[in-house]
Short mmCIF file of C-alpha atoms and ligand atoms in Angstrom, two decimals:
data_model
loop_
_atom_site.label_atom_id
_atom_site.label_comp_id
_atom_site.label_asym_id
_atom_site.label_seq_id
_atom_site.Cartn_x
_atom_site.Cartn_y
_atom_site.Cartn_z
CA MET A 16 5.91 17.54 -3.28
CA SER A 17 7.14 14.97 -0.71
CA GLY A 18 5.05 12.35 0.81
CA LYS A 19 5.03 14.38 4.11
CA ASP A 20 3.78 17.39 2.35
CA ILE A 21 1.07 15.43 0.49
CA ALA A 22 -0.22 13.90 3.77
CA ALA A 23 -0.22 17.34 5.54
CA SER A 24 -2.19 19.16 2.84
CA GLN A 25 -4.81 16.49 2.71
CA PHE A 26 -4.93 16.31 6.49
CA GLU A 27 -5.74 20.00 6.87
CA ARG A 28 -8.99 19.79 4.71
CA ALA A 29 -10.34 17.00 6.78
CA ALA A 30 -9.36 18.43 10.12
CA ASN A 31 -11.26 21.57 9.24
CA LEU A 32 -14.33 19.44 8.32
CA ILE A 33 -14.45 17.87 11.73
CA ASN A 34 -13.36 21.11 13.55
CA LEU A 35 -10.40 19.29 15.12
CA GLU A 36 -8.69 21.26 17.93
CA ASP A 37 -5.27 22.72 17.22
CA TYR A 38 -3.55 20.69 19.91
CA MET A 39 -5.03 17.49 18.49
CA ARG A 40 -3.88 18.47 14.99
CA ARG A 41 -0.31 18.70 16.50
CA ILE A 42 -0.55 15.29 18.14
CA LEU A 43 -1.90 13.62 15.01
CA MET A 44 0.63 15.24 12.59
CA THR A 45 3.53 14.60 14.69
CA PRO A 46 5.13 11.16 14.62
CA PHE A 47 5.33 9.31 17.92
CA ARG A 48 8.80 7.94 17.37
CA GLU A 49 11.31 7.96 14.48
CA ILE A 50 14.45 5.93 14.14
CA GLN A 51 17.23 6.33 11.63
CA VAL A 52 19.94 3.62 11.55
CA GLU A 53 23.12 3.07 9.68
CA LEU A 54 23.41 -0.39 8.13
CA PRO A 55 26.96 -1.70 7.43
CA VAL A 56 26.65 -4.74 5.23
CA ARG A 57 29.27 -7.14 3.99
CA MET A 58 29.05 -7.38 0.26
CA ASP A 59 29.79 -10.57 -1.71
CA ASP A 60 33.21 -9.15 -2.75
CA GLY A 61 34.26 -8.55 0.73
CA ARG A 62 33.73 -4.83 0.91
CA ILE A 63 31.42 -3.17 3.49
CA GLU A 64 28.80 -0.94 2.20
CA VAL A 65 26.74 1.30 4.58
CA PHE A 66 23.10 1.92 3.91
CA THR A 67 20.54 4.15 5.71
CA GLY A 68 17.37 2.75 7.20
CA TYR A 69 14.25 4.29 8.80
CA ARG A 70 11.44 3.10 10.97
CA ILE A 71 8.87 5.70 11.81
CA GLN A 72 5.98 4.99 14.18
CA HIS A 73 3.41 7.65 13.49
CA ASN A 74 0.71 6.87 15.98
CA GLY A 75 -0.16 4.02 18.25
CA ALA A 76 -3.24 5.25 20.13
CA ARG A 77 -5.53 2.56 18.66
CA GLY A 78 -3.10 -0.43 18.89
CA PRO A 79 0.42 -1.61 17.88
CA CYS A 80 2.04 0.36 15.06
CA LYS A 81 1.59 -1.36 11.70
CA GLY A 82 3.14 -0.71 8.36
CA GLY A 83 5.35 -2.12 5.60
CA ILE A 84 9.10 -1.90 4.87
CA ARG A 85 10.23 -0.63 1.49
CA TYR A 86 13.54 -1.03 -0.19
CA HIS A 87 13.99 1.75 -2.70
CA PRO A 88 16.79 4.20 -3.90
CA GLU A 89 14.47 7.11 -3.19
CA ALA A 90 13.09 5.88 0.22
CA ASP A 91 14.00 8.67 2.69
CA HIS A 92 12.88 10.28 5.87
CA ASP A 93 10.11 12.28 4.47
CA GLU A 94 8.69 9.57 2.31
CA VAL A 95 8.68 7.15 5.16
CA LEU A 96 6.93 9.58 7.35
CA GLY A 97 4.29 10.37 4.90
CA LEU A 98 3.62 6.62 4.32
CA ALA A 99 3.56 5.98 8.20
CA THR A 100 0.93 8.73 8.55
CA ILE A 101 -1.16 7.16 5.91
CA MET A 102 -0.96 3.87 7.73
CA THR A 103 -2.52 5.50 10.81
CA TRP A 104 -5.46 6.67 8.78
CA LYS A 105 -5.80 3.37 6.92
CA THR A 106 -5.96 1.17 10.11
CA ALA A 107 -8.36 3.63 11.70
CA LEU A 108 -10.60 3.77 8.63
CA MET A 109 -10.78 -0.08 8.49
CA ASP A 110 -11.46 0.03 12.15
CA ILE A 111 -8.75 -2.58 13.02
CA PRO A 112 -6.87 -2.27 16.19
CA PHE A 113 -3.52 -0.95 14.91
CA GLY A 114 -1.69 2.35 14.60
CA GLY A 115 0.47 3.42 11.81
CA ALA A 116 4.22 3.02 11.03
CA LYS A 117 6.46 2.50 8.06
CA GLY A 118 10.05 1.53 7.35
CA GLY A 119 12.45 2.00 4.49
CA VAL A 120 15.99 1.37 3.45
CA THR A 121 17.60 3.61 0.83
CA VAL A 122 18.87 0.93 -1.52
CA ASP A 123 18.32 -0.41 -5.00
CA PRO A 124 17.67 -4.00 -4.26
CA ARG A 125 18.14 -4.95 -7.96
CA LYS A 126 21.81 -4.27 -7.46
CA LEU A 127 22.14 -6.77 -4.48
CA SER A 128 22.52 -10.55 -4.58
CA LYS A 129 20.10 -12.62 -2.60
CA LEU A 130 22.78 -13.18 0.16
CA GLU A 131 23.45 -9.43 0.34
CA LEU A 132 19.71 -8.75 0.64
CA GLU A 133 19.57 -11.17 3.49
CA ARG A 134 22.50 -9.62 5.35
CA LEU A 135 20.96 -6.16 4.84
CA THR A 136 17.56 -7.26 6.19
CA ARG A 137 19.14 -9.03 9.20
CA ARG A 138 21.17 -5.93 9.98
CA PHE A 139 18.13 -3.74 9.63
CA THR A 140 16.16 -5.95 11.90
CA GLN A 141 18.99 -5.96 14.58
CA ARG A 142 19.02 -2.23 14.60
CA ILE A 143 15.30 -1.59 14.84
CA ALA A 144 14.39 -4.69 16.92
CA ILE A 145 14.25 -2.60 20.09
CA VAL A 146 10.94 -1.00 18.90
CA LEU A 147 9.45 -3.93 17.28
CA GLY A 148 7.14 -6.55 18.79
CA PRO A 149 3.60 -8.14 18.49
CA TYR A 150 2.21 -5.48 20.82
CA ARG A 151 4.54 -2.60 19.77
CA ASP A 152 5.16 -2.44 16.08
CA VAL A 153 4.48 -5.10 13.37
CA PRO A 154 6.15 -4.78 9.93
CA ALA A 155 4.93 -6.15 6.67
CA PRO A 156 6.07 -6.26 2.98
CA ASP A 157 5.93 -3.15 0.81
CA VAL A 158 7.73 -2.06 -2.48
CA ASN A 159 10.59 -4.43 -3.18
CA THR A 160 10.15 -6.55 -0.07
CA ASN A 161 8.22 -9.87 0.04
CA ALA A 162 7.51 -12.97 2.13
CA GLN A 163 11.18 -14.00 1.96
CA VAL A 164 12.33 -10.68 3.35
CA MET A 165 9.75 -11.01 6.12
CA THR A 166 11.12 -14.43 6.95
CA TRP A 167 14.58 -13.04 7.43
CA LEU A 168 13.14 -10.44 9.75
CA LEU A 169 11.14 -13.04 11.70
CA ASP A 170 14.13 -15.32 11.99
CA GLU A 171 16.43 -12.53 13.22
CA TYR A 172 13.92 -11.16 15.74
CA SER A 173 13.12 -14.71 16.91
CA SER A 174 16.74 -15.49 17.55
CA ARG A 175 16.72 -13.01 20.41
CA HIS A 176 13.22 -13.19 21.55
CA GLY A 177 12.12 -16.77 21.03
CA TYR A 178 9.83 -17.73 18.13
CA THR A 179 7.48 -14.78 17.59
CA PRO A 180 5.50 -15.05 14.33
CA ALA A 181 3.15 -12.21 15.30
CA VAL A 182 6.05 -9.72 15.04
CA VAL A 183 5.73 -9.57 11.31
CA THR A 184 2.95 -10.10 8.70
CA GLY A 185 3.13 -11.08 4.98
CA LYS A 186 5.12 -14.26 6.04
CA PRO A 187 4.97 -17.49 3.99
CA VAL A 188 1.96 -19.60 4.91
CA ALA A 189 4.31 -22.40 6.09
CA LEU A 190 5.62 -19.92 8.83
CA GLY A 191 2.30 -18.70 10.11
CA GLY A 192 1.45 -16.44 7.22
CA SER A 193 -2.28 -16.11 6.37
CA LEU A 194 -3.93 -17.70 3.44
CA GLY A 195 -5.01 -14.92 1.10
CA ARG A 196 -2.45 -12.36 2.36
CA GLU A 197 -0.40 -12.29 -0.86
CA GLU A 198 -3.36 -11.21 -2.97
CA ALA A 199 -5.08 -9.25 -0.26
CA THR A 200 -4.23 -5.68 -1.38
CA GLY A 201 -5.39 -6.40 -5.01
CA ARG A 202 -8.42 -8.23 -3.83
CA GLY A 203 -9.41 -5.32 -1.65
CA VAL A 204 -9.06 -2.86 -4.45
CA MET A 205 -11.35 -5.10 -6.49
CA TYR A 206 -13.94 -5.13 -3.78
CA VAL A 207 -13.93 -1.34 -3.53
CA MET A 208 -14.22 -1.11 -7.29
CA ALA A 209 -17.12 -3.48 -7.17
CA GLU A 210 -18.97 -1.45 -4.73
CA TYR A 211 -18.31 1.79 -6.52
CA SER A 212 -19.47 0.17 -9.73
CA ARG A 213 -22.79 -0.74 -8.08
CA ASP A 214 -23.19 2.93 -6.90
CA SER A 215 -22.02 4.75 -10.01
CA GLY A 216 -23.41 2.52 -12.70
CA ILE A 217 -19.90 2.25 -14.35
CA PRO A 218 -19.78 -1.55 -15.01
CA LEU A 219 -16.82 -3.66 -14.23
CA ARG A 220 -17.70 -6.52 -16.68
CA ASP A 221 -16.10 -5.94 -20.05
CA SER A 222 -15.03 -2.51 -18.88
CA ARG A 223 -11.50 -1.16 -19.76
CA VAL A 224 -8.98 -1.13 -17.00
CA VAL A 225 -5.51 0.42 -17.08
CA ILE A 226 -3.09 -0.56 -14.36
CA GLN A 227 0.35 1.10 -13.67
CA GLY A 228 2.57 -1.41 -11.79
CA PHE A 229 2.51 -5.16 -12.22
CA GLY A 230 4.01 -6.20 -8.79
CA ASN A 231 2.04 -7.61 -5.87
CA VAL A 232 -0.82 -5.11 -6.06
CA GLY A 233 -1.13 -4.59 -9.82
CA SER A 234 -0.76 -8.18 -10.95
CA ASN A 235 -3.13 -9.57 -8.40
CA LEU A 236 -5.67 -6.85 -9.14
CA ALA A 237 -5.47 -7.55 -12.83
CA ARG A 238 -5.80 -11.34 -12.31
CA LEU A 239 -8.75 -11.06 -9.96
CA LEU A 240 -10.58 -8.52 -12.05
CA VAL A 241 -10.42 -10.74 -15.10
CA ALA A 242 -11.15 -13.95 -13.20
CA GLU A 243 -13.91 -12.70 -10.85
CA GLU A 244 -15.42 -9.64 -12.42
CA GLY A 245 -14.91 -10.31 -16.18
CA ALA A 246 -13.11 -6.88 -16.65
CA ARG A 247 -10.95 -6.10 -19.67
CA ILE A 248 -7.36 -5.13 -18.76
CA VAL A 249 -6.23 -3.04 -21.74
CA ALA A 250 -2.99 -1.81 -20.49
CA VAL A 251 -0.44 -2.54 -17.70
CA SER A 252 3.05 -1.40 -17.09
CA ASP A 253 6.12 -1.97 -14.97
CA VAL A 254 9.26 0.19 -14.34
CA ASP A 255 10.48 -0.59 -17.86
CA GLY A 256 7.28 0.46 -19.67
CA GLY A 257 3.93 -1.20 -20.64
CA THR A 258 1.86 -3.16 -22.99
CA TYR A 259 -1.53 -2.26 -24.49
CA ASP A 260 -4.33 -4.28 -26.37
CA GLU A 261 -7.67 -2.64 -26.68
CA ARG A 262 -9.37 -6.07 -26.82
CA GLY A 263 -7.97 -6.97 -23.45
CA LEU A 264 -4.56 -8.53 -22.44
CA ASP A 265 -4.27 -12.20 -21.74
CA ILE A 266 -3.49 -11.71 -18.12
CA PRO A 267 -2.64 -15.43 -17.10
CA ALA A 268 -0.19 -15.50 -20.00
CA LEU A 269 1.33 -12.13 -19.08
CA LEU A 270 1.72 -13.26 -15.52
CA GLN A 271 3.64 -16.30 -16.79
CA HIS A 272 5.86 -13.99 -18.91
CA VAL A 273 6.64 -11.77 -15.84
CA ALA A 274 7.25 -14.90 -13.58
CA GLU A 275 10.05 -15.73 -16.09
CA LYS A 276 11.69 -12.35 -15.07
CA ARG A 277 10.88 -10.69 -18.31
CA PRO A 278 9.73 -7.06 -18.42
CA VAL A 279 6.13 -6.19 -19.20
CA PRO A 280 6.99 -4.16 -22.36
CA GLU A 281 8.71 -7.16 -23.90
CA TRP A 282 5.40 -9.03 -23.95
CA PRO A 283 5.03 -9.93 -27.64
CA HIS A 284 1.24 -10.00 -27.81
CA GLY A 285 0.49 -6.21 -27.14
CA ARG A 286 1.60 -2.86 -28.40
CA ARG A 287 4.55 -1.55 -26.46
CA ILE A 288 3.84 1.68 -24.64
CA THR A 289 5.87 4.05 -22.27
CA ASN A 290 4.73 4.79 -18.80
CA ASP A 291 3.86 8.35 -20.02
CA GLU A 292 1.54 6.98 -22.78
CA LEU A 293 -0.24 4.78 -20.13
CA TRP A 294 -1.93 7.80 -18.67
CA THR A 295 -3.68 8.85 -21.79
CA ILE A 296 -5.25 5.58 -22.74
CA PRO A 297 -9.03 5.81 -22.86
CA CYS A 298 -10.55 3.62 -20.12
CA GLU A 299 -13.25 3.38 -17.43
CA TRP A 300 -10.87 2.55 -14.53
CA LEU A 301 -7.36 3.79 -14.07
CA CYS A 302 -5.44 2.03 -11.30
CA PRO A 303 -2.02 3.52 -10.31
CA CYS A 304 -0.40 0.46 -8.44
CA ALA A 305 3.31 1.37 -8.53
CA LEU A 306 4.75 4.40 -6.71
CA GLY A 307 3.65 7.66 -5.22
CA GLY A 308 3.37 11.13 -6.94
CA VAL A 309 2.67 9.69 -10.35
CA ILE A 310 -0.52 11.83 -11.15
CA THR A 311 0.54 15.42 -11.00
CA LYS A 312 -0.61 18.77 -12.17
CA GLU A 313 2.56 19.29 -14.33
CA THR A 314 2.40 15.92 -16.19
CA ASN A 315 -0.80 14.15 -16.57
CA ALA A 316 -3.76 15.17 -14.49
CA ALA A 317 -5.39 17.21 -17.26
CA LYS A 318 -4.86 14.37 -19.80
CA LEU A 319 -6.31 11.39 -17.99
CA GLN A 320 -9.03 9.70 -20.12
CA CYS A 321 -10.72 7.57 -17.43
CA LYS A 322 -13.99 7.73 -15.56
CA VAL A 323 -12.49 6.90 -12.25
CA VAL A 324 -9.07 6.63 -10.54
CA VAL A 325 -8.50 3.88 -8.09
CA GLU A 326 -5.33 4.32 -5.94
CA GLY A 327 -3.88 0.87 -5.51
CA ALA A 328 -0.49 2.56 -4.72
CA ASN A 329 0.02 4.95 -1.76
CA GLU A 330 -0.22 8.56 -2.49
CA PRO A 331 -0.14 8.34 -6.35
CA THR A 332 -2.07 11.57 -6.78
CA THR A 333 -0.61 14.86 -5.63
CA PRO A 334 -2.96 17.39 -3.98
CA THR A 335 -2.79 19.80 -6.82
CA ALA A 336 -3.60 16.89 -9.38
CA ASP A 337 -6.40 15.90 -6.95
CA LEU A 338 -8.05 19.42 -7.41
CA ILE A 339 -7.70 19.08 -11.22
CA LEU A 340 -9.46 15.69 -11.06
CA GLU A 341 -12.21 17.16 -8.91
CA GLU A 342 -12.69 20.01 -11.41
CA ARG A 343 -12.83 17.45 -14.20
CA ARG A 344 -15.35 15.32 -12.13
CA ILE A 345 -13.12 12.32 -12.10
CA PRO A 346 -13.69 10.68 -8.71
CA VAL A 347 -10.68 9.27 -6.92
CA LEU A 348 -11.03 6.14 -4.69
CA PRO A 349 -8.26 7.08 -2.23
CA ASP A 350 -5.35 4.97 -1.36
CA PHE A 351 -6.11 4.29 2.32
CA LEU A 352 -9.56 3.05 1.44
CA ALA A 353 -8.71 1.24 -1.83
CA ASN A 354 -5.50 -0.48 -0.90
CA ALA A 355 -6.29 -1.26 2.74
CA GLY A 356 -6.87 -5.06 1.97
CA GLY A 357 -3.21 -5.79 2.71
CA VAL A 358 -3.20 -4.36 6.20
CA THR A 359 -6.64 -5.86 6.88
CA VAL A 360 -5.48 -9.32 6.14
CA SER A 361 -2.18 -8.64 8.03
CA TYR A 362 -4.47 -8.03 10.96
CA PHE A 363 -6.17 -11.39 10.37
CA GLU A 364 -2.62 -12.93 10.11
CA TRP A 365 -1.48 -11.26 13.35
CA SER A 366 -4.70 -12.49 15.24
CA GLN A 367 -4.34 -16.04 13.80
CA ASN A 368 -0.65 -15.99 15.10
CA LEU A 369 -1.69 -14.89 18.60
CA GLN A 370 -4.57 -17.31 18.69
CA GLN A 371 -2.39 -20.09 17.17
CA HIS A 372 -5.22 -20.83 14.85
CA ARG A 373 -5.63 -20.95 11.09
CA TRP A 374 -8.54 -19.61 9.00
CA THR A 375 -9.53 -20.94 5.65
CA HIS A 376 -8.85 -18.74 2.56
CA GLU A 377 -12.75 -18.40 2.10
CA GLN A 378 -12.99 -17.05 5.71
CA VAL A 379 -10.14 -14.51 5.01
CA ASN A 380 -11.83 -13.31 1.87
CA ALA A 381 -15.21 -13.01 3.39
CA GLU A 382 -13.88 -11.11 6.44
CA LEU A 383 -11.86 -8.88 4.10
CA LYS A 384 -14.89 -8.11 1.95
CA ALA A 385 -17.07 -7.20 4.94
CA THR A 386 -14.45 -4.98 6.42
CA ILE A 387 -13.49 -3.09 3.40
CA THR A 388 -17.11 -2.83 2.15
CA LYS A 389 -18.14 -1.31 5.40
CA ALA A 390 -15.35 1.27 5.20
CA TYR A 391 -16.33 2.08 1.65
CA LYS A 392 -20.00 2.62 2.67
CA ASP A 393 -18.96 4.82 5.62
CA VAL A 394 -16.86 7.05 3.34
CA ARG A 395 -19.43 7.16 0.62
CA ASP A 396 -22.26 8.13 3.04
CA LEU A 397 -20.14 10.88 4.78
CA GLY A 398 -18.89 12.19 1.44
CA LYS A 399 -22.59 12.49 0.19
CA SER A 400 -23.86 14.12 3.34
CA LYS A 401 -21.07 16.67 3.63
CA GLY A 402 -20.67 17.15 -0.11
CA VAL A 403 -16.92 16.34 -0.07
CA SER A 404 -14.64 13.97 -1.95
CA PHE A 405 -14.05 10.31 -1.07
CA ARG A 406 -10.52 11.34 0.11
CA THR A 407 -11.70 14.15 2.45
CA ALA A 408 -14.47 11.94 3.79
CA ALA A 409 -12.11 9.04 4.44
CA TYR A 410 -9.68 11.32 6.17
CA ALA A 411 -12.39 12.79 8.41
CA ILE A 412 -13.54 9.38 9.51
CA ALA A 413 -9.95 8.28 10.27
CA LEU A 414 -8.94 11.46 11.99
CA GLY A 415 -12.09 11.30 14.09
CA ARG A 416 -11.34 7.76 15.27
CA VAL A 417 -7.64 8.41 16.15
CA ALA A 418 -8.53 11.71 17.89
CA GLU A 419 -11.19 9.77 20.00
CA ALA A 420 -8.59 7.21 20.97
CA GLU A 421 -6.21 9.89 22.01
CA ARG A 422 -8.83 11.74 24.04
CA LEU A 423 -9.78 8.55 25.77
CA ARG A 424 -6.15 7.99 26.71
CA GLY A 425 -6.20 11.43 28.28
CA ASN A 426 -4.70 13.52 25.55
P1 LIG B 501 6.02 -4.37 -5.86
O1 LIG B 501 7.37 -3.91 -5.69
O2 LIG B 501 5.51 -5.77 -5.81
O3 LIG B 501 5.51 -3.80 -7.39
C1 LIG B 501 5.80 -2.51 -7.87
C2 LIG B 501 5.53 -2.49 -9.30
O4 LIG B 501 5.68 -1.11 -9.72
C3 LIG B 501 6.52 -3.30 -10.13
O5 LIG B 501 5.78 -3.87 -11.27
C4 LIG B 501 7.44 -2.22 -10.71
O6 LIG B 501 8.06 -2.61 -11.87
C5 LIG B 501 6.57 -1.05 -10.83
N1 LIG B 501 7.20 0.18 -10.96
C6 LIG B 501 8.26 0.62 -10.07
N2 LIG B 501 8.66 1.89 -10.49
C7 LIG B 501 7.88 2.22 -11.53
C8 LIG B 501 7.76 3.43 -12.27
N3 LIG B 501 8.60 4.37 -12.09
N4 LIG B 501 6.82 3.44 -13.28
C9 LIG B 501 5.99 2.34 -13.45
N5 LIG B 501 5.97 1.23 -12.76
C10 LIG B 501 6.95 1.16 -11.78
O7 LIG B 501 5.18 -3.33 -4.93
P2 LIG B 501 3.68 -3.57 -4.43
O8 LIG B 501 3.69 -4.26 -3.15
O9 LIG B 501 2.80 -3.97 -5.56
O10 LIG B 501 3.30 -1.97 -4.15
C11 LIG B 501 2.86 -1.07 -5.05
C12 LIG B 501 2.25 0.09 -4.38
O11 LIG B 501 1.11 -0.38 -3.62
C13 LIG B 501 3.13 0.89 -3.45
O12 LIG B 501 2.72 2.29 -3.52
C14 LIG B 501 2.83 0.34 -2.08
O13 LIG B 501 3.15 1.27 -1.03
C15 LIG B 501 1.34 0.12 -2.28
N6 LIG B 501 0.78 -0.86 -1.38
C16 LIG B 501 1.26 -2.14 -1.32
C17 LIG B 501 0.57 -3.08 -0.46
C18 LIG B 501 1.02 -4.53 -0.41
O14 LIG B 501 0.28 -5.43 0.29
N7 LIG B 501 1.96 -4.90 -1.17
C19 LIG B 501 -0.45 -2.63 0.42
C20 LIG B 501 -0.83 -1.34 0.33
C21 LIG B 501 -0.28 -0.48 -0.60
#
C-alpha cells in the first residue's frame, strides 16, 4: 500500500466521523500544487547523471506550506504526496500557522560524495525555488537530509533572493537555526509518551523500549528517554540490523559508536538482531522511527509484543495492520501527533527568523511541551468521547481545522 493509499484510507474514517461534505473531502484530498523536476548533476568523474525530484504542496489554507525534503531510492510521487498530506494534518493538529508540503529526490545518497550531494541539492533548489519562500513554502530536513543540506538550500535560494533564513528550517544554529531543533522530534515523541504514561499507568521509568531507526528521531528519543525519564532501551536498529540487551543498552556509548560511522548491529555489547526480530521483542513501548509501512498485516502486526506503539516515523503502520492492533487492544500514538515536535520547533525557528530574535533552549522546550501536550489532550478527549482510536480522533481534529480555514477563505 502506497503512502497515498494509507493517507486516503485513514482520511475516510475521520471525514465520516465529522460528516465532512463531499466537496470539502475533494479539496482536502487533492494537492494544491505538485512539481516534478529533472535534476542533471555533474558527478565527480565528469559524467552527468539525471535524478528526479518532487515538491508537493498539499494544502496552504492555514499558512505557508511546510514539510521536509527526503533523499531516498524509493522516494516517488505517491510517497511524497502521502507525506505532504500528513504534514497538513500535523500542522493543523498542533495548531501552528502552516499548511502541508513534502519534497523528495529519488536517489541513494550513500552512493554520492559530499560534493555530488551539494550539487544535487543546489540543482534541486534552483528547480523548485519558484514555489518556495518564507510565506509560500518552507522546507526542512527529513530522511537522509540534515542541517548541511538545508544550508546549501538556504545559500542557493539566498543567492537569488537576498539572505532569507526563514525560507528553510532545520538550519545550523550559526545560520539562524533554532536551539533545540535537532532533537525536537525525539523530544516531542518523549513528551507524548510521558502524557500517555500518566493516563494509562504504563510507566516510563525502567520500562522496556524498542526503537527501530537510530537516526535523528530514534537516537534523540533513546538519549532523552534514558536521560530524562529513566527508561530502559532494550533494542535499537538501523538499516543494517539491530542490537539487543534485556538489561538496557548503554545509549551514550552506542551514540558514540554510531558517531564513528559504525552500524548499530556491530555494537559489541549487545546481542545482534535482525530488523525482523526487532518486532517480536517483548517491551512496553515500541517506537518505529525509521521508514513508513513497516508494521503490516502480512509481516508482523499479529506478532508485536508491546503494550503501545508510538509512531516516531511517518506512516509506519498500514491501515490493515492498524485494525489488527485495534483488535489486539494495542493503542497506537499516531505519527502526526507523536512526531510533530520537529515541525513545531521548525515553526519556532521560522518565527525567530522573521523576528530576528533568538529564544533560549529552555524556552523552546517549554513551548514545545505546551504545544504537543495540548494536542495530545485534545486527541485523547475526543477519542474518549467518540469512542474512536487516537488516530481517528487526531485526523478528525485536523480535518475540522483545515476545513474551517477553507470555508473562511470562501471555499
Ligand atoms: P534519519 O535519516 O536521520 O534516520 C533514519 C534511520 O532509519 C537510520 O538509522 C537508518 O539507518 C534507519 N533505517 C533506514 N532504513 C531502514 C530499514 N529498512 N530498517 C531499519 N532501519 C532503517 O531520518 P529521521 O529524520 O530520523 O526520520 C526517521 C522517520 O521519522 C521518517 O519516517 C521521517 O519522515 C520521520 N520524521 C522525521 C522528523 C525529523 O525532524 N527528522 C520529523 C517528523 C518525522
